[in-house]
PDB file of C-alpha atoms in Angstrom:
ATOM      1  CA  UNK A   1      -3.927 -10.166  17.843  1.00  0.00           C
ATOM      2  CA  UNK A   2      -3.150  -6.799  18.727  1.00  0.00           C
ATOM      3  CA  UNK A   3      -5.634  -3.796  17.492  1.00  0.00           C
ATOM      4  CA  UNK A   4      -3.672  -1.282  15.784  1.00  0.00           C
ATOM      5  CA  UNK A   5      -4.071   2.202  15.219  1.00  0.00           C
ATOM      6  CA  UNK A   6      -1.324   3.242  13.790  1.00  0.00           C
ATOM      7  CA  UNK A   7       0.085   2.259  10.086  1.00  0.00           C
ATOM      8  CA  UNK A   8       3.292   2.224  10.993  1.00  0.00           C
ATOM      9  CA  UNK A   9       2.702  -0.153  13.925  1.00  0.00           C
ATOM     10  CA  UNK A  10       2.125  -2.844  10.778  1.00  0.00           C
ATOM     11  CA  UNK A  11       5.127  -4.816  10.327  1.00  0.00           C
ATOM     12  CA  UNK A  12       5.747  -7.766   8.151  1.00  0.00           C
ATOM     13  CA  UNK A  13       5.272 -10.252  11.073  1.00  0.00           C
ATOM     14  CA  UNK A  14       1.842  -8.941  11.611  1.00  0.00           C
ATOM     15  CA  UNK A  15       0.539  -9.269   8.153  1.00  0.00           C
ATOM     16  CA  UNK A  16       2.072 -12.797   7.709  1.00  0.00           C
ATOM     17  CA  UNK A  17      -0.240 -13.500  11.110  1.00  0.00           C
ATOM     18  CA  UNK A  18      -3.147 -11.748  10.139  1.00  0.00           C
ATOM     19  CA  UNK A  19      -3.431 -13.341   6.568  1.00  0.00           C
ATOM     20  CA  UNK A  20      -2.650 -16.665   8.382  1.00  0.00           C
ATOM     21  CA  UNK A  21      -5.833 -16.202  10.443  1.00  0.00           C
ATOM     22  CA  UNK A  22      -8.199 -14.759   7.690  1.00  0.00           C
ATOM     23  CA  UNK A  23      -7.583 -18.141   5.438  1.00  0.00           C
ATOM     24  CA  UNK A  24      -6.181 -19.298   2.174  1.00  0.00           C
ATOM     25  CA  UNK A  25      -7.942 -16.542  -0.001  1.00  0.00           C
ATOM     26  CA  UNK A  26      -5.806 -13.891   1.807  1.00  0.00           C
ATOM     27  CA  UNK A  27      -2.842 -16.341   1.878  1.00  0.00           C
ATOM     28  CA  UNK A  28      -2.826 -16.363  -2.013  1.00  0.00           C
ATOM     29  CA  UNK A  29      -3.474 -12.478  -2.282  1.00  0.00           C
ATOM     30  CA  UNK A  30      -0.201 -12.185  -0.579  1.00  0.00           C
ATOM     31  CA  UNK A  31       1.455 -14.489  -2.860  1.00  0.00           C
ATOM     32  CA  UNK A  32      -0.246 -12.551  -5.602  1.00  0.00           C
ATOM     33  CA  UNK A  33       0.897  -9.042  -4.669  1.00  0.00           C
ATOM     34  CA  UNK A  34       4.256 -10.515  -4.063  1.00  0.00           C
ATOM     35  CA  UNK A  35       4.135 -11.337  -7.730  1.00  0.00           C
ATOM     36  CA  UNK A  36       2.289  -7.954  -8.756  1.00  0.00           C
ATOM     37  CA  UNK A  37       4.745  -5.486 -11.013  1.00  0.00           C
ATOM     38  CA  UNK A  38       5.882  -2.744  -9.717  1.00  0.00           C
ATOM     39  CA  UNK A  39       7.163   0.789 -11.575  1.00  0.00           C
ATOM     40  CA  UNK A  40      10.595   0.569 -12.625  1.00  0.00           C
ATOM     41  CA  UNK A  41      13.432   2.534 -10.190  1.00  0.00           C
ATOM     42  CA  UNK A  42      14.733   5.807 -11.051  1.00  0.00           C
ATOM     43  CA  UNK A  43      17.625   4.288 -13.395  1.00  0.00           C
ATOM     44  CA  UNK A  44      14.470   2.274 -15.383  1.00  0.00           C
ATOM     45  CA  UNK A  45      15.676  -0.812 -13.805  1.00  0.00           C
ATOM     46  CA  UNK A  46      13.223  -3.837 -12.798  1.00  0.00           C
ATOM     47  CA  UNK A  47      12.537  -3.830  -8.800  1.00  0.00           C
ATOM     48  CA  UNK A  48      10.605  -6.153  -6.315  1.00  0.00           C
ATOM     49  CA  UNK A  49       8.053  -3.945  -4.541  1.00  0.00           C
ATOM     50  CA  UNK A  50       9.231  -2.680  -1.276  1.00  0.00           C
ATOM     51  CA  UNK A  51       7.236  -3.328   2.783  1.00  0.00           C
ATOM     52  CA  UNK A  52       6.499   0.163   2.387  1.00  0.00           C
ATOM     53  CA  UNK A  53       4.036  -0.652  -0.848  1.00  0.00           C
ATOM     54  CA  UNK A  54       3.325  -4.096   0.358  1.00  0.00           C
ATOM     55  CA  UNK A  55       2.085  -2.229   3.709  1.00  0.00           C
ATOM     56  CA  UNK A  56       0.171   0.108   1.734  1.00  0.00           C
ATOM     57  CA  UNK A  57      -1.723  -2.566  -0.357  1.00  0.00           C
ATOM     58  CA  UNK A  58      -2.718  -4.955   2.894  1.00  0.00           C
ATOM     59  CA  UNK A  59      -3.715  -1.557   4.804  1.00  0.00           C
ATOM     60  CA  UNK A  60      -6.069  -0.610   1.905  1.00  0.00           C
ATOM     61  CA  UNK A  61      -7.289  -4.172   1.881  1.00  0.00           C
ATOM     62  CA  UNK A  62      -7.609  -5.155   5.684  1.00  0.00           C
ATOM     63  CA  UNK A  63      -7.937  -1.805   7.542  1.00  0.00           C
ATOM     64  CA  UNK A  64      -9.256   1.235   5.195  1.00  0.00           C
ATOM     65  CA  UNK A  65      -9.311   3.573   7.730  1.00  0.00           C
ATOM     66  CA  UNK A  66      -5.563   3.334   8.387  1.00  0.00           C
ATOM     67  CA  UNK A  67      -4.940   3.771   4.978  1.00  0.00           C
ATOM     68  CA  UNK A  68      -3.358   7.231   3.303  1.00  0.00           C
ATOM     69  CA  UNK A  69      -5.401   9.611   2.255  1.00  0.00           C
ATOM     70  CA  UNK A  70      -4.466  10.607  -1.615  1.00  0.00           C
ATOM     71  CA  UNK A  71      -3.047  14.238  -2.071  1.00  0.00           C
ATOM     72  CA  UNK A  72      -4.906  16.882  -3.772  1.00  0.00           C
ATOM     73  CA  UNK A  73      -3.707  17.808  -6.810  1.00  0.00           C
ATOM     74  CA  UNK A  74      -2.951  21.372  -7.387  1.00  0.00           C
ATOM     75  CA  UNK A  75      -3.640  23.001 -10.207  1.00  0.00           C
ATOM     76  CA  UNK A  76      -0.934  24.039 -12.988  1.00  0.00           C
ATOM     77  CA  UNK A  77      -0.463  27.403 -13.426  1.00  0.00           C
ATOM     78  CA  UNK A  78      -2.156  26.876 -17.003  1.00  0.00           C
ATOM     79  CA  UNK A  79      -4.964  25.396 -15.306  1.00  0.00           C
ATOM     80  CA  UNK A  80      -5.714  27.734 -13.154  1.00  0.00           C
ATOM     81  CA  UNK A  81      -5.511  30.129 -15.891  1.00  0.00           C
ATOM     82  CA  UNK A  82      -8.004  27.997 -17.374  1.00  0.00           C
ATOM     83  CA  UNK A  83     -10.639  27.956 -14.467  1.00  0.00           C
ATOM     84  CA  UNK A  84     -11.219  32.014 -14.399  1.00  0.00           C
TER      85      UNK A  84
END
């Protein structure tokens, strides 16, 4: 297996591998996320979770380090208002 150093170098052939190799317990977490609700769209419809979230969730798993950092979250103006 290839080391990667790159999220986006992740594709769905990779993780179906990887999970493969690491056993059954990470052959039924896939099967669980696959399974795990996601936010409805924009319209408030039901969706299936997309590679880009299922990517996101094995990263955080499998390779932390690869993972997104969360954003900082600024400050309404209210709150800033607050802080002085």
């Amino acid at each position: 297996m290839k080391e990667i150093m790159d999220i986006k170098e992740i594709n769905l052939a990779f993780i179906l591998e990887y999970v493969k190799e690491q056993g059954p317990d990470a052959i039924q977490w896939l099967k669980d996320l696959k399974n795990k609700p996601v936010p409805p769209d924009k319209n408030g419809r039901e969706r299936k979770m997309s590679f880009i979230e299922l990517r996101k969730e094995f990263v955080i798993k499998y390779f932390p380090k690869l993972a997104p950092k969360p954003k900082e979250k600024k400050l309404t103006m209210w709150e800033q208002i607050d802080a002085l």
